[in-house]
Short mmCIF file of C-alpha atoms in Angstrom, two decimals:
data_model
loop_
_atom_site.label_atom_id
_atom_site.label_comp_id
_atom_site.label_asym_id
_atom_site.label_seq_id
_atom_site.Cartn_x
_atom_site.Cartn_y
_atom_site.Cartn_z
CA UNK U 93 0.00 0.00 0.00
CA UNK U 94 1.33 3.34 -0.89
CA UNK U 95 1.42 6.02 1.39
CA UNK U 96 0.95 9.77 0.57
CA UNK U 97 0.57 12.43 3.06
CA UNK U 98 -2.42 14.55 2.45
CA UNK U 99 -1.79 18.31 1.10
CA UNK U 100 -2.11 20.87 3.57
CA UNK U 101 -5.07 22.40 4.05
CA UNK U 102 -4.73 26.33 2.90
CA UNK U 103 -4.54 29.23 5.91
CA UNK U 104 -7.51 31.41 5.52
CA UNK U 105 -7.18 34.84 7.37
CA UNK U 106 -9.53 35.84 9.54
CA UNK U 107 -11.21 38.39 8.84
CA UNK U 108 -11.75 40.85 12.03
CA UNK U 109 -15.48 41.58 12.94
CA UNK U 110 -16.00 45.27 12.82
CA UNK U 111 -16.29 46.76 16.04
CA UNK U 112 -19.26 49.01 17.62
CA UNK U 113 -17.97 52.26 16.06
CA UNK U 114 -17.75 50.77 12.06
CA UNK U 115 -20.68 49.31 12.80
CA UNK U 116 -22.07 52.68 13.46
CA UNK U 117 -20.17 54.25 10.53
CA UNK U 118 -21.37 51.65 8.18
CA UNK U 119 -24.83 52.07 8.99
CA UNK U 120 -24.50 55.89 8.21
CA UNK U 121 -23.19 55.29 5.57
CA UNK U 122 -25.59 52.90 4.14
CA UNK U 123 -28.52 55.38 5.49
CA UNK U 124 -28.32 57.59 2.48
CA UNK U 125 -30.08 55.10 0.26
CA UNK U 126 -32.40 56.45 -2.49
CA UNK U 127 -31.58 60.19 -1.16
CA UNK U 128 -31.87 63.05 -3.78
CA UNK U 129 -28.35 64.70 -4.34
CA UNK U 130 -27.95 67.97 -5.87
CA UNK U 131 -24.08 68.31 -7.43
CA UNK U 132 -22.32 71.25 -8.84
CA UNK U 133 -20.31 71.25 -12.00
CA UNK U 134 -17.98 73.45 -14.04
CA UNK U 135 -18.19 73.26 -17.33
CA UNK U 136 -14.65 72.45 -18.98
CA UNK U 137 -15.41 75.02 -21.45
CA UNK U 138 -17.25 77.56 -20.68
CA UNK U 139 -15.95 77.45 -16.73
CA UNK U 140 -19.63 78.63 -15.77
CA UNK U 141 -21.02 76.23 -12.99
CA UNK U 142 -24.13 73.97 -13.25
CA UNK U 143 -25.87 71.56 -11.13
CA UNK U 144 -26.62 67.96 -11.62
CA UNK U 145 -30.17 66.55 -9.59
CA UNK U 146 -30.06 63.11 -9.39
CA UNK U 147 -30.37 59.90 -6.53
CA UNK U 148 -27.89 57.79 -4.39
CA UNK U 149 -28.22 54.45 -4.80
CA UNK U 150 -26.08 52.20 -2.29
CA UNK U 151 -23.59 49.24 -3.79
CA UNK U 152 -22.27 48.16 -0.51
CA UNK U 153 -19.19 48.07 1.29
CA UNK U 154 -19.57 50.29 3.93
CA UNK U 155 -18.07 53.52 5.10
CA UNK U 156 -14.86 54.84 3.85
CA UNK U 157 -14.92 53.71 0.18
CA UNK U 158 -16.67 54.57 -3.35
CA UNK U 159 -19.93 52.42 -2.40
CA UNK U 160 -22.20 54.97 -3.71
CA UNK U 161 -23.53 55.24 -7.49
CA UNK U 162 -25.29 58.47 -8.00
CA UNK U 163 -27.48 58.03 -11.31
CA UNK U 164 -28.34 61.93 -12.16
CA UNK U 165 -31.50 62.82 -13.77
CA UNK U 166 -29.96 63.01 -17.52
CA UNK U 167 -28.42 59.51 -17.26
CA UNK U 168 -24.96 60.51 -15.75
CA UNK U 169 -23.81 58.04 -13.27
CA UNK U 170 -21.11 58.75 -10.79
CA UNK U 171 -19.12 56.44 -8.17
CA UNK U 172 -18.44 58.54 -5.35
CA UNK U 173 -17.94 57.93 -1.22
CA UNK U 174 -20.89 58.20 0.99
CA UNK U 175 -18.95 61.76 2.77
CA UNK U 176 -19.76 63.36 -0.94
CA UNK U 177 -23.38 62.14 -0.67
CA UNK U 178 -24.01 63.07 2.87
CA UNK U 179 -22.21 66.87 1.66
CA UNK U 180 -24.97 67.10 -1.16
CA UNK U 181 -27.94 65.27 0.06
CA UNK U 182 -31.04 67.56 -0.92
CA UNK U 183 -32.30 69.46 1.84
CA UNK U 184 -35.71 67.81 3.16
CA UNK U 185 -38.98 69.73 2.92
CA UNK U 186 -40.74 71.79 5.53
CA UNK U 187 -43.48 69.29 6.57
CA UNK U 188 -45.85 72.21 7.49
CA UNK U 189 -46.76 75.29 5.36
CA UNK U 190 -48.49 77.04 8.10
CA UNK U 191 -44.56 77.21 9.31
CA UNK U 192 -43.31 78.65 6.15
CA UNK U 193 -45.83 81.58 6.52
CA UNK U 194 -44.79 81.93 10.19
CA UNK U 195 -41.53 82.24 9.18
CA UNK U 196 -41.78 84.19 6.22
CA UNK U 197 -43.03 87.34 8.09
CA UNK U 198 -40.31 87.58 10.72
CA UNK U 199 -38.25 90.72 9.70
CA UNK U 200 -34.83 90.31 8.77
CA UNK U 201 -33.49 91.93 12.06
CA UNK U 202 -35.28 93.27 15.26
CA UNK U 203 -33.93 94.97 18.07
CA UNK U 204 -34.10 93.44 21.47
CA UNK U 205 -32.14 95.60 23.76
CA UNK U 206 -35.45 97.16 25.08
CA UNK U 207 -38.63 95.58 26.36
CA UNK U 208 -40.97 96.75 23.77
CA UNK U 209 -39.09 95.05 21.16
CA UNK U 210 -38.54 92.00 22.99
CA UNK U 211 -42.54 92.31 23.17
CA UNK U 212 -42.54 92.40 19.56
CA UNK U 213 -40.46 89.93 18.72
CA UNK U 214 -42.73 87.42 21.26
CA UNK U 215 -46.21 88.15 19.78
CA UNK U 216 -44.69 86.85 16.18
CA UNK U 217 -42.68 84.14 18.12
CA UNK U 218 -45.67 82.70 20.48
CA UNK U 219 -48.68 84.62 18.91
CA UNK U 220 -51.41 85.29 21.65
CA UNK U 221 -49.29 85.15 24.63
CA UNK U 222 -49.19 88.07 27.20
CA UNK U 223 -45.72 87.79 28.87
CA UNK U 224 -45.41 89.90 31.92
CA UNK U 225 -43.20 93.11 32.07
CA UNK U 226 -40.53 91.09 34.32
CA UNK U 227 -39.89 88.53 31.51
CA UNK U 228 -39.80 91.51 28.71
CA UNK U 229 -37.04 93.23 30.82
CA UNK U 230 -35.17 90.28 32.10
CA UNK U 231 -34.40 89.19 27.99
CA UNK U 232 -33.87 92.92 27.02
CA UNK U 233 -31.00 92.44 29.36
CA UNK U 234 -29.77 89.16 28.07
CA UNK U 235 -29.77 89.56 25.05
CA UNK U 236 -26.21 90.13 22.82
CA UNK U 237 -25.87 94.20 23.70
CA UNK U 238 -27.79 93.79 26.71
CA UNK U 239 -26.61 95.45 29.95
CA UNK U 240 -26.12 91.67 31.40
CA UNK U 241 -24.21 90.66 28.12
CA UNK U 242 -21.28 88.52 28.73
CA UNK U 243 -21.03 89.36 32.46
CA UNK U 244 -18.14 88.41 34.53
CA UNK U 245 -18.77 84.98 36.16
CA UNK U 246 -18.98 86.49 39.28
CA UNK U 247 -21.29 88.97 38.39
CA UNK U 248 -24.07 86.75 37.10
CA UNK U 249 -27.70 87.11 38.38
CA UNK U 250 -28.70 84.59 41.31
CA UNK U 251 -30.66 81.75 39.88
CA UNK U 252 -29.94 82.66 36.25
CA UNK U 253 -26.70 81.28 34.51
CA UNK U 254 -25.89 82.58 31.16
CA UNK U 255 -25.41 78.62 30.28
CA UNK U 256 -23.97 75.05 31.49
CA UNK U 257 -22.01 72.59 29.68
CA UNK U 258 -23.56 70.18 28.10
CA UNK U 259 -22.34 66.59 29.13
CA UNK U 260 -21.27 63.98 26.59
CA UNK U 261 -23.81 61.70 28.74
CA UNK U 262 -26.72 64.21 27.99
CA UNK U 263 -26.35 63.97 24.25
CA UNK U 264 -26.33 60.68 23.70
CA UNK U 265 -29.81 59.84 25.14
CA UNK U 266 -31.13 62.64 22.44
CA UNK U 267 -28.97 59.97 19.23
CA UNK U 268 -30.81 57.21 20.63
CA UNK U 269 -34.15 58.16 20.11
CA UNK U 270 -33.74 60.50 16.91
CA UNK U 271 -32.12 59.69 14.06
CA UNK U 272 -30.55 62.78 12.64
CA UNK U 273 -28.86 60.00 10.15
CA UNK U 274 -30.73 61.29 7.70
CA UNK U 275 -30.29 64.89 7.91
CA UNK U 276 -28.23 67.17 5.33
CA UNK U 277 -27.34 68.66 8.17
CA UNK U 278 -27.21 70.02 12.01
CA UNK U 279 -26.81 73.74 13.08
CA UNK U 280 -25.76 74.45 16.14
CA UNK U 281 -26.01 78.20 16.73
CA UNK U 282 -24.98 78.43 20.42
CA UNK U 283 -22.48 76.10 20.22
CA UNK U 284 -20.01 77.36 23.76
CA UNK U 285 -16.99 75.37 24.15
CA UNK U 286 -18.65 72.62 21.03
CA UNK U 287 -19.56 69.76 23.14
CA UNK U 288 -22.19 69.35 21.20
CA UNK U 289 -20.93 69.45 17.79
CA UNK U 290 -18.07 67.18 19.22
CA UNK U 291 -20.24 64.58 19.98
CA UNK U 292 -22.56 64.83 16.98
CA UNK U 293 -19.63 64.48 14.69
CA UNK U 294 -18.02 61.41 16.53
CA UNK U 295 -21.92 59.96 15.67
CA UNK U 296 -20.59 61.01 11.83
CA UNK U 297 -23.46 64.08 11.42
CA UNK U 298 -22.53 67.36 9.83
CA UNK U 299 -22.22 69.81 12.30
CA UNK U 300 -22.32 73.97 11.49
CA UNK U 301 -21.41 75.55 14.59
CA UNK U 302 -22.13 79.56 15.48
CA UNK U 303 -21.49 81.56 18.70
CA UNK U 304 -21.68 84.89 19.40
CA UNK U 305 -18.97 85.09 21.26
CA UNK U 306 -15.77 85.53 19.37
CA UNK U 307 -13.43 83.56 21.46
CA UNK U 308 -15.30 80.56 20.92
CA UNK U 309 -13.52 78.35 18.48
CA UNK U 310 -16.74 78.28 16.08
CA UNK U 311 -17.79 78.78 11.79
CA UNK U 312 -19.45 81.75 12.27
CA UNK U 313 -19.85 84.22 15.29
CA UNK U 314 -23.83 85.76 14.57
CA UNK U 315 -26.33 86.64 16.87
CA UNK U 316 -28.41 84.10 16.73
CA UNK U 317 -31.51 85.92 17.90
CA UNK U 318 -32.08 87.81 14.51
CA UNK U 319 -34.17 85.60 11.82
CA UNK U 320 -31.77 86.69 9.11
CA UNK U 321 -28.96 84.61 11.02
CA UNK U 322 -30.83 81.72 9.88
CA UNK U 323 -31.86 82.42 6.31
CA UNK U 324 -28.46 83.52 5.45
CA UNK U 325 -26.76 80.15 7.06
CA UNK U 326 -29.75 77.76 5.06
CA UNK U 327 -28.58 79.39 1.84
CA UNK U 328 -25.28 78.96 2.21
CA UNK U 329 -25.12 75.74 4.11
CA UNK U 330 -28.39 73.52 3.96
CA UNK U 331 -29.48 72.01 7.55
CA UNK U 332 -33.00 70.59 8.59
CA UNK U 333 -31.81 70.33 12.15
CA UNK U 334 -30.67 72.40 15.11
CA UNK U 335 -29.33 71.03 18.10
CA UNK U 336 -27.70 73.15 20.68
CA UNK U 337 -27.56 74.39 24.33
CA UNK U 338 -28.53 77.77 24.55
CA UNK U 339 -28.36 80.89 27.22
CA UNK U 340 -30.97 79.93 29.69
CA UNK U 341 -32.48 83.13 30.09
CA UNK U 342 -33.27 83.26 26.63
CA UNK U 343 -34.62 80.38 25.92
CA UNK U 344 -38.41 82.00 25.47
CA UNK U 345 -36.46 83.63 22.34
CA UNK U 346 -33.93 81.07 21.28
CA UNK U 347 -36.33 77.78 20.86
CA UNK U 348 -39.59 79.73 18.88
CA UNK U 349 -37.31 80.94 16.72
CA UNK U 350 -35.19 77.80 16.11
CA UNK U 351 -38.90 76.00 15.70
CA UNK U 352 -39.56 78.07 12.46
CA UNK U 353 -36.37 77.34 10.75
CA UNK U 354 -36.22 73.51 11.16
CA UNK U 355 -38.34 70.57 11.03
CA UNK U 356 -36.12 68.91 13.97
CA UNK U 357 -35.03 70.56 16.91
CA UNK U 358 -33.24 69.51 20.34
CA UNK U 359 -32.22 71.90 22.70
CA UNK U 360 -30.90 71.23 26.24
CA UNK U 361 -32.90 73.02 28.65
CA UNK U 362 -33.09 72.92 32.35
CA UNK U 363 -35.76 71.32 34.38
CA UNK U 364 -37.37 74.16 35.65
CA UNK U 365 -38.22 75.51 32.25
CA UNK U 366 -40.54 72.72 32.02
CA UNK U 367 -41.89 71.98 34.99
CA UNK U 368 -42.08 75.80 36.23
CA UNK U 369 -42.83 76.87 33.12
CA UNK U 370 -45.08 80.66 32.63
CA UNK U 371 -47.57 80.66 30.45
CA UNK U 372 -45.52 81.96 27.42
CA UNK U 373 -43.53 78.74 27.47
CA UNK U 374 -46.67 76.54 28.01
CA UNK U 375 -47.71 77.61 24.61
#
């Protein structure tokens, strides 16, 4: 009998099962399935810039490679990573045209230093409310330009900080139950130290941050109390959400005006503003 040894059997490398976070990346990445993309293009000849419409259509293979095809609306397709669809996803429509109107007859700019146009500003805000002349004068002061504006830490008003830092722990209860996968984008117009934005992006979201104050490492330093702030930031960088941590004491300002310009928005807010809440904020 003839003996022959067997061939080896061939080494097959393991390949390593993705952890938690390219999981997470992965699934982003795949959630831009079937999105409408809008894409700018310069012509070779004439140099004058177009734009392509067209919709992302998934091929696998997760985050960090050319898994998208985008098939434009004249029969152009294009491979390109899901970071170029996410930066050119179509911004979603306003669910609700009653907010369009709403929003369409803010002014451009109002001036809230004193408390008749705080008053002003709150009966196109929360229409039919009746806020009392302690609220009207406590904003005028909080306001950017306000005689409270920026105070010294030591200087602050009993019982009403300007803000507090937002935990990492505080966000991350708020990615669990929305998905802001899907969004073009996230503004985040008080954004303070950019604990917020830091976590958002870590999650892989889009983040445009804002703060008035100029020593704030931030995109843009607006007041973002004026209505133009936000019509001049959705032109030149589409977002459907805001999520941010705003001055306390102007909250009755900062979320009714953040409503109108966004179908999704989060804000960190303390207790008391909802369970002590005046009748303005009941509304």
């Amino acid at each position: 009998v003839e003996r022959k040894e067997l061939p080896a059997a061939p080494q097959v490398k393991a390949k390593p099962f993705p952890g938690a976070a390219q999981r997470r990346r992965d699934q982003v990445a795949a959630s831009f399935d079937g999105h409408r993309v809008r894409r700018a293009f310069k012509d070779p000849v004439t140099l004058e810039k177009t734009s392509r419409d067209g919709t992302a259509r998934y091929k696998g293979g997760g985050a960090g490679r050319l898994s998208y095809d985008i098939v434009y609306d004249d029969g152009l397709v294009e491979t390109v990573s899901p970071s170029v669809v996410r930066r050119h996803l179509l911004q979603i429509e306003q669910p609700a045209k009653a907010l369009l109107t709403a929003r369409s007859e803010l002014p451009e700019q109002w001036d809230l230093r004193e408390p008749a146009g705080v008053k002003r500003a709150l009966a196109l805000l929360m229409p039919g409310t009746q806020p009392t002349e302690a609220l009207l004068a406590r904003l005028a002061k909080r306001v950017p330009g306000g005689a409270a504006f920026l105070q010294r830490p030591g200087q602050r008003t009993p019982g009403q900080p300007e803000c507090v830092e937002t935990a990492d722990e505080e966000i991350r209860p708020l990615l669990d139950t929305v998905d802001l996968s899907r969004c073009a984008g996230v503004l985040d117009p008080w954004t303070g130290k950019g604990n917020v934005a830091r976590v958002l992006r870590q999650h892989g979201l889009l983040v445009h941050c804002n703060d008035v104050n100029p020593s704030h490492s931030a995109d843009r330093h607006e007041d973002a109390l004026q209505p133009d702030f936000y019509r001049r930031v959705l032109e030149l960088w589409p977002y459907d959400a805001i999520v941010c941590s705003p001055w306390f004491a102007l909250l009755d300002l900062a979320l009714p005006l953040a409503v109108l310009f966004a179908p999704v928005v989060a804000m960190h807010v303390p207790g008391h503003f909802v369970t002590d809440a005046h009748d303005p904020t009941n509304l």
